[in-house]
Amino acid sequence: MDIPKHIAIIMDGNGRWAVKRSLSRIAGHKEGIKTVEEIIKASNEIGITVLTLYAFSTENWARPLAEVKGLFSLLKFFLRKKIKEFQKNNIKLKTIGNISKLPADVVKEIKSAIKITSENTGLIVNIALNYGGRQEIIEAINKILESGIKNIDEKNFEKYIYTAGLPDPDLIIRTSGEYRISNFLMWQSAYSEFYTTNILWPDFKKKDLLDAISEYNRRNRRFGGLEHVK
Ligand code: FPP
């Protein structure tokens, strides 16, 4: 079986999972974190190189303040709780997105976790926070303009986006039966395989990740050419 190097996930359906049980939306996100833990563990076992998780988009600020605050506080406690395990398992934390707009205590926790895990050489857990694909491209263009460069090609452009140095996602998974890309990895997803499942994120298990990888193996990735390239 061909294991994708980079899997990116749009973790959707926490709210619906909670509503179905007459729980608060934040209870759904809490349950979603359990899935995050399981999928990180599984990705490490399977030998994936990069796992990108869409945790907070540039559009998510439009949610009620209590939910936004709740999400950030869950993230903070998640990082605190997991740091030892990340160290033990050689996992490196990275983020993409403009984290400077996040609450200061959360930024501090993120920076500390990034620093502590910076020498690790195993799985890269890449969390998208205040991330938007369009924002990423615009920020890159502004950096390029500021640098005075007059001409740019694809290879050099990639040095200016958040994912500089990371491979493009081979497989993008979206849970909860939605078929949208939602401003996620707009540049990087040019040739990614897209997989959707009706399973809500809190119900998504290791088995479901393996199902997605099996389906990915059945796809014939041609990258615009004719050969079966794997
Ligand atoms: C989508 O469900 C989920 C989010 C916007 C947040 C995802 C965040 C987590 C799983 C927790 C924090 C993450 C980490 C990495 C610690 P939704 O609320 O849009 O669900 P709905 O569409 O059913 O309402």
Tab-separated table of C-alpha atoms and ligand atoms in Angstrom:
chain	number	residue	atom	x	y	z
A	1	MET	CA	0.000	0.000	0.000
A	2	ASP	CA	1.218	3.486	-0.903
A	3	ILE	CA	1.147	5.675	2.183
A	4	PRO	CA	0.509	9.324	1.313
A	5	LYS	CA	3.336	11.583	2.483
A	6	HIS	CA	1.034	14.442	3.373
A	7	ILE	CA	-2.583	14.086	4.491
A	8	ALA	CA	-4.631	17.220	5.159
A	9	ILE	CA	-7.974	17.082	6.938
A	10	ILE	CA	-10.966	19.414	7.075
A	11	MET	CA	-12.345	18.309	10.440
A	12	ASP	CA	-16.020	19.055	9.942
A	13	GLY	CA	-19.146	18.071	11.856
A	14	ASN	CA	-18.360	18.737	15.524
A	15	GLY	CA	-21.368	21.034	15.833
A	16	ARG	CA	-23.803	18.562	14.255
A	17	TRP	CA	-22.424	15.749	16.425
A	18	ALA	CA	-23.208	17.843	19.508
A	19	VAL	CA	-26.646	19.061	18.358
A	20	LYS	CA	-27.700	15.456	17.677
A	21	ARG	CA	-27.018	14.757	21.366
A	22	SER	CA	-28.491	18.031	22.656
A	23	LEU	CA	-25.026	19.102	23.773
A	24	SER	CA	-23.300	22.454	23.349
A	25	ARG	CA	-21.222	23.027	20.205
A	26	ILE	CA	-18.140	23.280	22.377
A	27	ALA	CA	-18.856	19.767	23.706
A	28	GLY	CA	-18.676	18.673	20.058
A	29	HIS	CA	-15.271	20.333	19.646
A	30	LYS	CA	-14.093	18.634	22.854
A	31	GLU	CA	-15.072	15.287	21.405
A	32	GLY	CA	-13.390	16.349	18.151
A	33	ILE	CA	-10.119	16.711	20.054
A	34	LYS	CA	-10.303	13.022	21.005
A	35	THR	CA	-10.406	12.261	17.281
A	36	VAL	CA	-7.461	14.598	16.722
A	37	GLU	CA	-5.509	12.560	19.288
A	38	GLU	CA	-6.464	9.246	17.695
A	39	ILE	CA	-5.631	10.430	14.158
A	40	ILE	CA	-2.251	11.865	15.190
A	41	LYS	CA	-1.386	8.556	16.873
A	42	ALA	CA	-2.536	6.568	13.834
A	43	SER	CA	-0.682	8.829	11.375
A	44	ASN	CA	2.491	8.328	13.357
A	45	GLU	CA	2.060	4.558	13.386
A	46	ILE	CA	1.294	4.398	9.666
A	47	GLY	CA	4.353	6.484	8.770
A	48	ILE	CA	2.773	9.626	7.340
A	49	THR	CA	5.241	12.526	7.035
A	50	VAL	CA	2.874	15.505	7.403
A	51	LEU	CA	-0.608	15.684	8.906
A	52	THR	CA	-2.281	19.054	8.381
A	53	LEU	CA	-5.394	19.755	10.448
A	54	TYR	CA	-7.744	22.645	9.638
A	55	ALA	CA	-8.572	23.827	13.157
A	56	PHE	CA	-9.551	27.477	12.636
A	57	SER	CA	-10.130	29.340	9.394
A	58	THR	CA	-10.009	33.073	8.697
A	59	GLU	CA	-13.812	32.799	8.335
A	60	ASN	CA	-14.343	31.125	11.738
A	61	TRP	CA	-14.049	34.506	13.525
A	62	ALA	CA	-17.680	35.009	12.466
A	63	ARG	CA	-18.804	32.374	15.012
A	64	PRO	CA	-20.189	33.408	18.414
A	65	LEU	CA	-17.428	34.762	20.664
A	66	ALA	CA	-18.006	32.007	23.249
A	67	GLU	CA	-17.343	29.330	20.631
A	68	VAL	CA	-14.214	31.089	19.325
A	69	LYS	CA	-12.880	31.493	22.867
A	70	GLY	CA	-13.781	27.888	23.671
A	71	LEU	CA	-11.904	26.613	20.618
A	72	PHE	CA	-8.744	28.507	21.533
A	73	SER	CA	-8.860	27.375	25.121
A	74	LEU	CA	-9.305	23.756	23.968
A	75	LEU	CA	-6.286	24.186	21.699
A	76	LYS	CA	-4.195	25.569	24.551
A	77	PHE	CA	-5.024	22.678	26.877
A	78	PHE	CA	-4.544	20.180	24.061
A	79	LEU	CA	-0.980	21.459	23.456
A	80	ARG	CA	-0.172	21.443	27.153
A	81	LYS	CA	-1.449	17.910	27.525
A	82	LYS	CA	0.227	16.501	24.402
A	83	ILE	CA	3.691	18.028	24.536
A	84	LYS	CA	5.244	15.122	26.480
A	85	GLU	CA	3.725	12.613	24.097
A	86	PHE	CA	4.957	14.619	21.080
A	87	GLN	CA	8.461	14.529	22.530
A	88	LYS	CA	8.280	10.831	23.287
A	89	ASN	CA	7.088	10.047	19.748
A	90	ASN	CA	9.471	12.428	17.935
A	91	ILE	CA	6.517	14.518	16.653
A	92	LYS	CA	7.161	18.046	15.438
A	93	LEU	CA	4.530	20.754	15.753
A	94	LYS	CA	4.055	23.378	13.088
A	95	THR	CA	1.312	25.871	12.326
A	96	ILE	CA	0.133	27.587	9.166
A	97	GLY	CA	-1.938	30.766	9.194
A	98	ASN	CA	-1.594	34.131	10.877
A	99	ILE	CA	-1.324	33.185	14.548
A	100	SER	CA	-0.491	36.744	15.638
A	101	LYS	CA	-4.238	37.467	15.740
A	102	LEU	CA	-4.871	34.705	18.324
A	103	PRO	CA	-5.138	35.433	22.078
A	104	ALA	CA	-1.667	36.116	23.551
A	105	ASP	CA	-1.719	33.171	25.984
A	106	VAL	CA	-2.566	30.783	23.148
A	107	VAL	CA	0.216	32.194	20.934
A	108	LYS	CA	2.642	31.706	23.839
A	109	GLU	CA	1.598	28.065	24.241
A	110	ILE	CA	1.899	27.430	20.489
A	111	LYS	CA	5.348	29.043	20.260
A	112	SER	CA	6.560	27.079	23.234
A	113	ALA	CA	5.321	23.763	21.774
A	114	ILE	CA	6.925	24.605	18.401
A	115	LYS	CA	10.237	25.380	20.122
A	116	ILE	CA	10.217	22.272	22.312
A	117	THR	CA	9.493	19.961	19.363
A	118	SER	CA	11.653	21.802	16.815
A	119	GLU	CA	14.430	19.188	16.718
A	120	ASN	CA	12.050	16.251	16.277
A	121	THR	CA	12.341	14.404	12.989
A	122	GLY	CA	9.190	12.264	12.907
A	123	LEU	CA	5.611	13.115	11.973
A	124	ILE	CA	4.938	16.826	11.424
A	125	VAL	CA	1.610	17.826	12.955
A	126	ASN	CA	0.741	20.989	11.095
A	127	ILE	CA	-2.208	22.872	12.563
A	128	ALA	CA	-3.964	25.457	10.387
A	129	LEU	CA	-4.915	28.348	12.673
A	130	ASN	CA	-6.465	31.565	11.456
A	131	TYR	CA	-5.675	30.053	8.090
A	132	GLY	CA	-7.139	31.064	4.755
A	133	GLY	CA	-5.812	30.001	1.366
A	134	ARG	CA	-6.519	33.365	-0.238
A	135	GLN	CA	-4.922	35.211	2.683
A	136	GLU	CA	-1.860	32.972	2.319
A	137	ILE	CA	-1.479	33.803	-1.377
A	138	ILE	CA	-1.985	37.540	-0.822
A	139	GLU	CA	0.534	37.559	2.053
A	140	ALA	CA	3.025	35.767	-0.194
A	141	ILE	CA	2.506	38.308	-2.992
A	142	ASN	CA	3.060	41.190	-0.577
A	143	LYS	CA	6.276	39.601	0.731
A	144	ILE	CA	7.469	39.181	-2.849
A	145	LEU	CA	6.629	42.811	-3.718
A	146	GLU	CA	8.419	44.023	-0.581
A	147	SER	CA	11.509	42.041	-1.522
A	148	GLY	CA	11.635	43.845	-4.862
A	149	ILE	CA	11.607	40.636	-6.922
A	150	LYS	CA	10.307	41.380	-10.430
A	151	ASN	CA	9.732	37.841	-11.643
A	152	ILE	CA	8.624	34.704	-9.890
A	153	ASP	CA	8.140	31.068	-10.885
A	154	GLU	CA	6.156	28.316	-9.120
A	155	LYS	CA	9.165	26.887	-7.299
A	156	ASN	CA	10.188	30.244	-5.880
A	157	PHE	CA	6.616	31.269	-5.070
A	158	GLU	CA	6.389	28.252	-2.785
A	159	LYS	CA	9.136	29.715	-0.609
A	160	TYR	CA	6.740	32.524	0.386
A	161	ILE	CA	3.699	30.491	1.419
A	162	TYR	CA	3.091	29.061	4.908
A	163	THR	CA	3.892	25.508	3.817
A	164	ALA	CA	7.381	26.377	2.485
A	165	GLY	CA	9.518	23.245	2.684
A	166	LEU	CA	6.576	20.854	3.073
A	167	PRO	CA	5.361	18.526	0.315
A	168	ASP	CA	1.939	19.299	-1.212
A	169	PRO	CA	-0.909	17.256	0.273
A	170	ASP	CA	-1.416	13.955	-1.550
A	171	LEU	CA	-4.785	13.402	0.059
A	172	ILE	CA	-7.325	15.858	1.468
A	173	ILE	CA	-10.057	14.384	3.639
A	174	ARG	CA	-13.255	16.205	4.549
A	175	THR	CA	-15.658	14.723	7.079
A	176	SER	CA	-19.412	15.238	7.544
A	177	GLY	CA	-20.491	14.920	3.931
A	178	GLU	CA	-19.522	18.356	2.640
A	179	TYR	CA	-17.890	18.744	-0.766
A	180	ARG	CA	-16.229	22.121	-0.393
A	181	ILE	CA	-12.552	23.098	-0.196
A	182	SER	CA	-13.448	26.068	2.089
A	183	ASN	CA	-10.382	28.173	1.345
A	184	PHE	CA	-8.057	25.341	2.453
A	185	LEU	CA	-4.614	24.918	0.833
A	186	MET	CA	-5.771	26.608	-2.383
A	187	TRP	CA	-2.303	26.624	-3.944
A	188	GLN	CA	-1.076	23.318	-2.526
A	189	SER	CA	-4.145	21.252	-3.462
A	190	ALA	CA	-3.650	21.599	-7.237
A	191	TYR	CA	-3.163	17.834	-7.652
A	192	SER	CA	-4.390	16.468	-4.306
A	193	GLU	CA	-6.835	13.593	-4.234
A	194	PHE	CA	-10.048	14.654	-2.486
A	195	TYR	CA	-11.903	12.224	-0.200
A	196	THR	CA	-15.157	12.934	1.581
A	197	THR	CA	-17.069	10.836	4.061
A	198	ASN	CA	-20.424	11.329	5.779
A	199	ILE	CA	-18.864	10.478	9.148
A	200	LEU	CA	-18.873	13.448	11.543
A	201	TRP	CA	-15.397	14.360	12.822
A	202	PRO	CA	-15.941	13.137	16.434
A	203	ASP	CA	-16.922	9.716	15.024
A	204	PHE	CA	-13.949	9.483	12.621
A	205	LYS	CA	-11.595	6.677	13.746
A	206	LYS	CA	-8.286	5.120	12.701
A	207	LYS	CA	-10.242	2.609	10.570
A	208	ASP	CA	-11.795	5.495	8.655
A	209	LEU	CA	-8.367	7.001	8.001
A	210	LEU	CA	-7.243	3.630	6.657
A	211	ASP	CA	-10.360	3.509	4.427
A	212	ALA	CA	-9.429	6.903	2.999
A	213	ILE	CA	-5.869	5.706	2.338
A	214	SER	CA	-7.200	2.561	0.626
A	215	GLU	CA	-9.421	4.687	-1.608
A	216	TYR	CA	-6.415	6.922	-2.363
A	217	ASN	CA	-4.543	3.792	-3.449
A	218	ARG	CA	-7.331	2.958	-5.904
A	219	ARG	CA	-7.048	6.373	-7.577
A	220	ASN	CA	-4.888	6.795	-10.647
A	221	ARG	CA	-2.882	9.966	-10.122
A	222	ARG	CA	-1.774	11.273	-13.482
A	223	PHE	CA	-0.802	14.863	-12.601
A	224	GLY	CA	-2.196	15.923	-15.974
A	225	GLY	CA	-0.159	13.315	-17.852
A	226	LEU	CA	-1.037	9.849	-19.106
A	227	GLU	CA	1.219	7.584	-17.060
A	228	HIS	CA	0.124	5.993	-13.809
A	229	VAL	CA	2.386	7.909	-11.430
A	230	LYS	CA	2.741	6.768	-7.842
B	1	FPP	C1	-15.809	22.057	12.204
B	1	FPP	O1	-16.968	21.618	12.825
B	1	FPP	C2	-14.741	22.155	13.163
B	1	FPP	C3	-14.082	23.294	13.500
B	1	FPP	C4	-14.402	24.618	12.930
B	1	FPP	C5	-13.028	23.285	14.503
B	1	FPP	C6	-12.162	22.075	14.534
B	1	FPP	C7	-11.456	22.091	15.820
B	1	FPP	C8	-11.176	21.010	16.601
B	1	FPP	C9	-11.462	19.615	16.218
B	1	FPP	C10	-10.574	21.207	17.922
B	1	FPP	C11	-9.266	21.946	17.989
B	1	FPP	C12	-8.229	21.378	17.139
B	1	FPP	C13	-7.003	20.945	17.512
B	1	FPP	C14	-6.037	20.567	16.447
B	1	FPP	C15	-6.580	20.771	18.904
B	1	FPP	P1	-18.222	22.566	12.825
B	1	FPP	O2	-18.268	23.269	14.129
B	1	FPP	O3	-18.203	23.441	11.629
B	1	FPP	O4	-19.360	21.504	12.734
B	1	FPP	P2	-20.778	21.694	12.042
B	1	FPP	O5	-20.526	21.961	10.585
B	1	FPP	O6	-21.442	20.378	12.277
B	1	FPP	O7	-21.448	22.834	12.741
